[in-house]
PDB file of C-alpha atoms in Angstrom:
ATOM      1  CA  MET A   1       0.000   0.000   0.000  1.00 63.00           C
ATOM      2  CA  PHE A   2       2.767   2.470   0.925  1.00 70.00           C
ATOM      3  CA  GLY A   3       5.621   0.824  -0.991  1.00 76.00           C
ATOM      4  CA  ASP A   4       8.744  -1.018   0.114  1.00 73.00           C
ATOM      5  CA  LYS A   5      10.716   2.175   0.763  1.00 78.00           C
ATOM      6  CA  SER A   6       8.158   3.929   2.967  1.00 84.00           C
ATOM      7  CA  ASN A   7       8.988   4.628   6.600  1.00 90.00           C
ATOM      8  CA  ILE A   8       6.163   2.405   7.856  1.00 90.00           C
ATOM      9  CA  SER A   9       7.273  -0.518   5.670  1.00 89.00           C
ATOM     10  CA  GLN A  10      10.844  -0.213   6.926  1.00 91.00           C
ATOM     11  CA  ALA A  11       9.702   0.075  10.551  1.00 94.00           C
ATOM     12  CA  LEU A  12       7.533  -3.044  10.228  1.00 93.00           C
ATOM     13  CA  ARG A  13      10.412  -5.010   8.667  1.00 91.00           C
ATOM     14  CA  ASP A  14      12.701  -3.934  11.521  1.00 93.00           C
ATOM     15  CA  GLN A  15      10.075  -4.908  14.091  1.00 96.00           C
ATOM     16  CA  LYS A  16       9.614  -8.341  12.491  1.00 95.00           C
ATOM     17  CA  ALA A  17      13.389  -8.951  12.520  1.00 95.00           C
ATOM     18  CA  CYS A  18      13.628  -7.916  16.191  1.00 95.00           C
ATOM     19  CA  LEU A  19      10.774 -10.254  17.153  1.00 95.00           C
ATOM     20  CA  GLN A  20      12.410 -13.091  15.210  1.00 95.00           C
ATOM     21  CA  ALA A  21      15.733 -12.441  16.983  1.00 96.00           C
ATOM     22  CA  GLU A  22      13.962 -12.499  20.350  1.00 96.00           C
ATOM     23  CA  LEU A  23      12.293 -15.804  19.440  1.00 94.00           C
ATOM     24  CA  LEU A  24      15.625 -17.343  18.427  1.00 96.00           C
ATOM     25  CA  ARG A  25      17.478 -16.101  21.507  1.00 95.00           C
ATOM     26  CA  ASP A  26      14.860 -16.790  24.153  1.00 95.00           C
ATOM     27  CA  HIS A  27      13.233 -20.073  23.161  1.00 92.00           C
ATOM     28  CA  GLU A  28      14.484 -23.631  22.913  1.00 90.00           C
ATOM     29  CA  GLY A  29      13.648 -25.589  19.784  1.00 92.00           C
ATOM     30  CA  VAL A  30      14.073 -22.707  17.330  1.00 94.00           C
ATOM     31  CA  TYR A  31      16.880 -22.704  14.780  1.00 96.00           C
ATOM     32  CA  LEU A  32      18.009 -21.322  11.422  1.00 97.00           C
ATOM     33  CA  VAL A  33      18.357 -23.202   8.135  1.00 96.00           C
ATOM     34  CA  LEU A  34      19.727 -21.632   4.966  1.00 95.00           C
ATOM     35  CA  ASP A  35      16.771 -21.693   2.554  1.00 94.00           C
ATOM     36  CA  MET A  36      17.928 -22.884  -0.844  1.00 92.00           C
ATOM     37  CA  GLU A  37      14.422 -23.326  -2.303  1.00 91.00           C
ATOM     38  CA  THR A  38      12.779 -19.927  -1.933  1.00 90.00           C
ATOM     39  CA  GLU A  39      13.373 -17.636  -4.871  1.00 91.00           C
ATOM     40  CA  SER A  40      14.791 -14.387  -3.576  1.00 91.00           C
ATOM     41  CA  GLU A  41      17.196 -11.676  -4.657  1.00 93.00           C
ATOM     42  CA  GLU A  42      19.288 -12.374  -1.557  1.00 95.00           C
ATOM     43  CA  PRO A  43      20.117 -15.381   0.652  1.00 96.00           C
ATOM     44  CA  LEU A  44      17.556 -16.168   3.347  1.00 96.00           C
ATOM     45  CA  TYR A  45      17.424 -18.182   6.528  1.00 97.00           C
ATOM     46  CA  SER A  46      14.238 -20.030   7.350  1.00 95.00           C
ATOM     47  CA  ILE A  47      13.428 -19.876  11.057  1.00 96.00           C
ATOM     48  CA  LYS A  48      12.317 -23.388  11.998  1.00 95.00           C
ATOM     49  CA  LEU A  49      10.443 -24.687  15.041  1.00 93.00           C
ATOM     50  CA  LEU A  50      11.098 -28.184  16.386  1.00 89.00           C
ATOM     51  CA  GLN A  51       7.412 -28.532  17.263  1.00 86.00           C
ATOM     52  CA  GLU A  52       4.529 -27.376  15.109  1.00 85.00           C
ATOM     53  CA  VAL A  53       2.401 -24.568  16.486  1.00 82.00           C
ATOM     54  CA  LYS A  54      -1.360 -24.613  16.060  1.00 82.00           C
ATOM     55  CA  LEU A  55      -2.715 -21.294  14.817  1.00 78.00           C
ATOM     56  CA  GLN A  56      -6.269 -20.147  14.316  1.00 78.00           C
ATOM     57  CA  GLY A  57      -7.858 -23.423  15.281  1.00 75.00           C
ATOM     58  CA  ALA A  58      -6.650 -25.872  12.638  1.00 74.00           C
ATOM     59  CA  TYR A  59      -3.661 -24.271  10.916  1.00 78.00           C
ATOM     60  CA  PHE A  60      -0.273 -25.783  11.848  1.00 85.00           C
ATOM     61  CA  LYS A  61       3.025 -24.018  11.283  1.00 84.00           C
ATOM     62  CA  ASP A  62       6.582 -25.289  11.703  1.00 86.00           C
ATOM     63  CA  ASP A  63       8.429 -22.063  10.890  1.00 89.00           C
ATOM     64  CA  ALA A  64       8.558 -18.384  11.783  1.00 88.00           C
ATOM     65  CA  GLU A  65       9.033 -17.128   8.231  1.00 91.00           C
ATOM     66  CA  HIS A  66      12.355 -15.952   6.755  1.00 95.00           C
ATOM     67  CA  ILE A  67      15.062 -13.554   7.770  1.00 96.00           C
ATOM     68  CA  PRO A  68      17.616 -12.272   5.253  1.00 96.00           C
ATOM     69  CA  VAL A  69      21.174 -13.450   5.935  1.00 97.00           C
ATOM     70  CA  ARG A  70      22.402  -9.823   5.912  1.00 96.00           C
ATOM     71  CA  VAL A  71      19.881  -8.943   8.659  1.00 97.00           C
ATOM     72  CA  ALA A  72      20.812 -11.981  10.752  1.00 97.00           C
ATOM     73  CA  ASP A  73      24.483 -11.011  10.412  1.00 97.00           C
ATOM     74  CA  LYS A  74      23.664  -7.609  11.935  1.00 96.00           C
ATOM     75  CA  LEU A  75      21.455  -8.941  14.741  1.00 96.00           C
ATOM     76  CA  PHE A  76      23.572 -11.884  15.924  1.00 97.00           C
ATOM     77  CA  THR A  77      27.205 -12.393  16.819  1.00 97.00           C
ATOM     78  CA  ALA A  78      29.230 -14.998  14.937  1.00 96.00           C
ATOM     79  CA  GLN A  79      29.035 -17.279  18.000  1.00 96.00           C
ATOM     80  CA  GLU A  80      25.246 -16.932  18.158  1.00 96.00           C
ATOM     81  CA  LEU A  81      24.921 -17.790  14.471  1.00 96.00           C
ATOM     82  CA  ILE A  82      27.079 -20.900  14.927  1.00 95.00           C
ATOM     83  CA  LYS A  83      24.687 -22.086  17.650  1.00 95.00           C
ATOM     84  CA  LEU A  84      21.534 -21.149  15.747  1.00 96.00           C
ATOM     85  CA  ILE A  85      22.325 -22.521  12.274  1.00 95.00           C
ATOM     86  CA  LYS A  86      21.395 -26.143  11.742  1.00 89.00           C
ATOM     87  CA  ARG A  87      22.928 -27.804   8.728  1.00 65.00           C
TER      88      ARG A  87
END
């Protein structure tokens, strides 16, 4: 609606990345996998959950979307990434 470059779009992307970082840091059973299947202009990590989460009654989800590798590199230390990335 406002475009990718708008202030609100950028703020929402930053908020999503911060929430994803909090999820990865604060919860067991959450890890990163380099996503080689999703078509994207840049490399992405998929944020995976060890246990599926039931959403909206009958919808099950086993991931917390994607985070660009460049964003993860800014949010996490090298040691954190080593712990979080599952090969």
